[in-house]
Structures are given as structure tokens and as C-alpha cells.
Short mmCIF file of C-alpha atoms in Angstrom, two decimals:
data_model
loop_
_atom_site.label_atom_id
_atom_site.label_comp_id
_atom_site.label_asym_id
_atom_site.label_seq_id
_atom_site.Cartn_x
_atom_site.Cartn_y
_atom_site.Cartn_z
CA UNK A 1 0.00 0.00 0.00
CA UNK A 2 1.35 3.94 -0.93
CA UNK A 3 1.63 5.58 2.23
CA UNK A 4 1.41 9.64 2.26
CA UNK A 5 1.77 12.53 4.02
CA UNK A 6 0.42 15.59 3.84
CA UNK A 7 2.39 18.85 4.88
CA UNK A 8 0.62 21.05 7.04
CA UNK A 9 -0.53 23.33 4.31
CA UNK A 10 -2.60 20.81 2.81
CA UNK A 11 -6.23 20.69 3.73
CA UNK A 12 -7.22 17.58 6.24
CA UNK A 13 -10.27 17.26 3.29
CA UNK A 14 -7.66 16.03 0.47
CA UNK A 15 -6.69 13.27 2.97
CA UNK A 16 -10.17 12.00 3.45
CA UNK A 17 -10.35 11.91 -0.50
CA UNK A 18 -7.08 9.90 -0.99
CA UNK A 19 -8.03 7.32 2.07
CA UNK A 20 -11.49 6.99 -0.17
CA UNK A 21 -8.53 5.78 -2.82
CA UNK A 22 -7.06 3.03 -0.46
CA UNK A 23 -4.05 4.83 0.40
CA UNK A 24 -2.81 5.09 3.56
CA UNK A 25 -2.35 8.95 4.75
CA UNK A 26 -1.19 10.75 7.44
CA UNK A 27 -1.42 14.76 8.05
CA UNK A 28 1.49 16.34 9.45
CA UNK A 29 -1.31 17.57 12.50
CA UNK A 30 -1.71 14.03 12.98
CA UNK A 31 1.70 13.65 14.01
CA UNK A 32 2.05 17.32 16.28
CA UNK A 33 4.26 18.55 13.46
CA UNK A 34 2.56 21.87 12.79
CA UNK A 35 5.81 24.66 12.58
CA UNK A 36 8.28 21.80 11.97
CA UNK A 37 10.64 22.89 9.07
CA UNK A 38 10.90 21.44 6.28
CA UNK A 39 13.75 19.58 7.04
CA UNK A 40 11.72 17.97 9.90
CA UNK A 41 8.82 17.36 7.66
CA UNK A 42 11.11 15.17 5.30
CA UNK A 43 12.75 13.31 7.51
CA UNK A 44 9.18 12.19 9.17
CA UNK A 45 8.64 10.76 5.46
CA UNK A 46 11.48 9.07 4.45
CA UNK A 47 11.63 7.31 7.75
CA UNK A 48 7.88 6.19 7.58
CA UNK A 49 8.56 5.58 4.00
CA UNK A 50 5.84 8.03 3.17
CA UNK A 51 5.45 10.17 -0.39
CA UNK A 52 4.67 13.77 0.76
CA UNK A 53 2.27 16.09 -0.69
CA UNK A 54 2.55 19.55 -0.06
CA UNK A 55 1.82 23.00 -1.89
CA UNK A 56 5.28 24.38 -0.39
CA UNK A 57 7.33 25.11 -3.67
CA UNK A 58 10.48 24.07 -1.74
CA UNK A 59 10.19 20.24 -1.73
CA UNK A 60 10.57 20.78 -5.47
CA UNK A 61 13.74 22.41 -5.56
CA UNK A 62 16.10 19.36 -6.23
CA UNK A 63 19.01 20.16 -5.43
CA UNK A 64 17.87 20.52 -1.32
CA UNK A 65 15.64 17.47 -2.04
CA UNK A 66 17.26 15.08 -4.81
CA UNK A 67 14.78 12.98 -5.89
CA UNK A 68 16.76 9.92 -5.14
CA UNK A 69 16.93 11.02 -1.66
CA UNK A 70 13.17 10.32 -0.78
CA UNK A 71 10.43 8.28 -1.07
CA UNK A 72 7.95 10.39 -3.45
CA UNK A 73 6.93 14.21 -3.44
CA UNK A 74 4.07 15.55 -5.08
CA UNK A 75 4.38 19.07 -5.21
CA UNK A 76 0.49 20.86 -5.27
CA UNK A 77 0.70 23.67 -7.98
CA UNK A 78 -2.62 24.85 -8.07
CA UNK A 79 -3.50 28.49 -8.42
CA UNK A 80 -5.60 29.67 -6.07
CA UNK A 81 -5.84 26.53 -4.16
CA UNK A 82 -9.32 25.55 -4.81
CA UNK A 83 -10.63 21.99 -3.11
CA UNK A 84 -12.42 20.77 -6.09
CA UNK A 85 -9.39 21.47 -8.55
CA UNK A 86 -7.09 20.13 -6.48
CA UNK A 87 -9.11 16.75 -5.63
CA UNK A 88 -10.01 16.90 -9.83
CA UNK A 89 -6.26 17.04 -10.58
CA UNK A 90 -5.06 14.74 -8.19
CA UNK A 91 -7.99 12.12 -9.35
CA UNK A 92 -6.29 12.92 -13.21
CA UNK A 93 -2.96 12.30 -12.25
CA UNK A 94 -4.22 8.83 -9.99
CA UNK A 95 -5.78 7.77 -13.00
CA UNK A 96 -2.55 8.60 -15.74
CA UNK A 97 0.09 7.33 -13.13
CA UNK A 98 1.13 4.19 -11.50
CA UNK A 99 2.19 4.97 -7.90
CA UNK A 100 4.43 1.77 -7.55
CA UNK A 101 7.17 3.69 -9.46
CA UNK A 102 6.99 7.23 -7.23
CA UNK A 103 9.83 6.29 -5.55
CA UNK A 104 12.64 9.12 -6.01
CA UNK A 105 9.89 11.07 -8.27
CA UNK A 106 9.39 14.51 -7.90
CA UNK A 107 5.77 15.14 -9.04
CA UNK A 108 4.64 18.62 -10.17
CA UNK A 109 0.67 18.95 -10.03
CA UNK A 110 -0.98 21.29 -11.87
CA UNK A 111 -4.73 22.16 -13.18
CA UNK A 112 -4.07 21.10 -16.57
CA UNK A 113 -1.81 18.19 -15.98
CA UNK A 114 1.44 16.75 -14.43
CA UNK A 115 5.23 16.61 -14.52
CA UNK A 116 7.30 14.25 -13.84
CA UNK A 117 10.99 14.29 -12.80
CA UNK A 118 12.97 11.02 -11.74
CA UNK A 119 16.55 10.43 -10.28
CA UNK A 120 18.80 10.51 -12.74
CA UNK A 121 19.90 6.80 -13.21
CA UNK A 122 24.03 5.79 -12.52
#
């Protein structure tokens, strides 16, 4: 099962849709982590083995967060941050990706669509 957290900034309503999706989620409330940096916040997912969702553009900059280095980020880039477009585009991308592989991805969501961005193979 995909396990997932959700960064504080991410509304406790877009976990209730995922768990309606089978996966297994966890909000950073959940775990008393409101205020924790960033730093904090990663390390809480790569120890639980956890794919983090988040709106915060800085879990997308790769060189502070190699892809490699993690277990999974989906980066929320959704403009303004309506409920129903971000549950629509997250349902889209569910659909279009296979979340097996989102190990060491960096996922950027967006209304129209998704990219993708992998560690780079050695």
C-alpha cells in the first residue's frame, strides 16, 4: 500500500479523498508537526517511507531534495488553491500514473496536468 503525508498546508479534506482511494495517509497535525521545518517534515517521510504532498514550492527544488533522496513528493501547484481542482487534478494524475514507481519522483501537479521528474539513473 502507498503511504502519504500531507504537509501542514494541505487541507485535512484532500486526505479524506485519498483514504477513499485506499491509500494510507497521514497529516502532518496528525503527528504534532505543525511549525516543523521542512527539514523535519522530510525526515518524518522518508523514515515512515511516506510520499509527501505539499503546496510548499520548496520540496521541489532538487538540489535541497534530490529525488533519489526520498520516497515520493508531489508538489500541489494549483493556483488559487481551490478543493475541487485540487481533488479533480489529483484524481487525473491517480488515473494517468502508476504509484508503484513514485519512488525518487518529484511530481509537479498542476490544473491542466502533471510533470514528472525522476533520479537521474548511474
Amino acid at each position: 500500500m502507498i503511504k502519504l503525508l500531507l504537509d501542514e498546508n494541505v487541507p485535512a479534506a484532500i486526505g479524506d479523498f485519498l483514504r477513499n482511494m485506499s491509500f494510507d495517509v497521514i497529516h502532518a497535525k496528525d503527528l504534532g508537526m505543525l511549525g516543523s521545518s521542512d527539514d523535519r517534515i522530510m525526515e518524518v517521510a522518508r523514515r515512515e517511507e511516506r510520499t509527501l504532498i505539499t503546496f510548499d514550492k520548496h520540496f521541489a527544488d532538487v538540489v535541497l531534495y534530490p529525488p533519489n533522496s526520498h520516497w515520493g513528493v508531489i508538489r500541489i501547484r494549483i493556483h488559487p488553491p481551490v478543493l475541487g481542482d485540487v481533488t479533480k487534478a489529483l484524481a487525473h494524475f491517480l488515473k494517468q500514473f502508476d504509484m508503484s514507481t513514485i519512488r525518487g519522483t518529484l511530481i509537479v501537479l498542476e490544473n491542466n496536468g502533471f510533470r514528472v521528474r525522476r533520479a537521474a539513473l548511474t
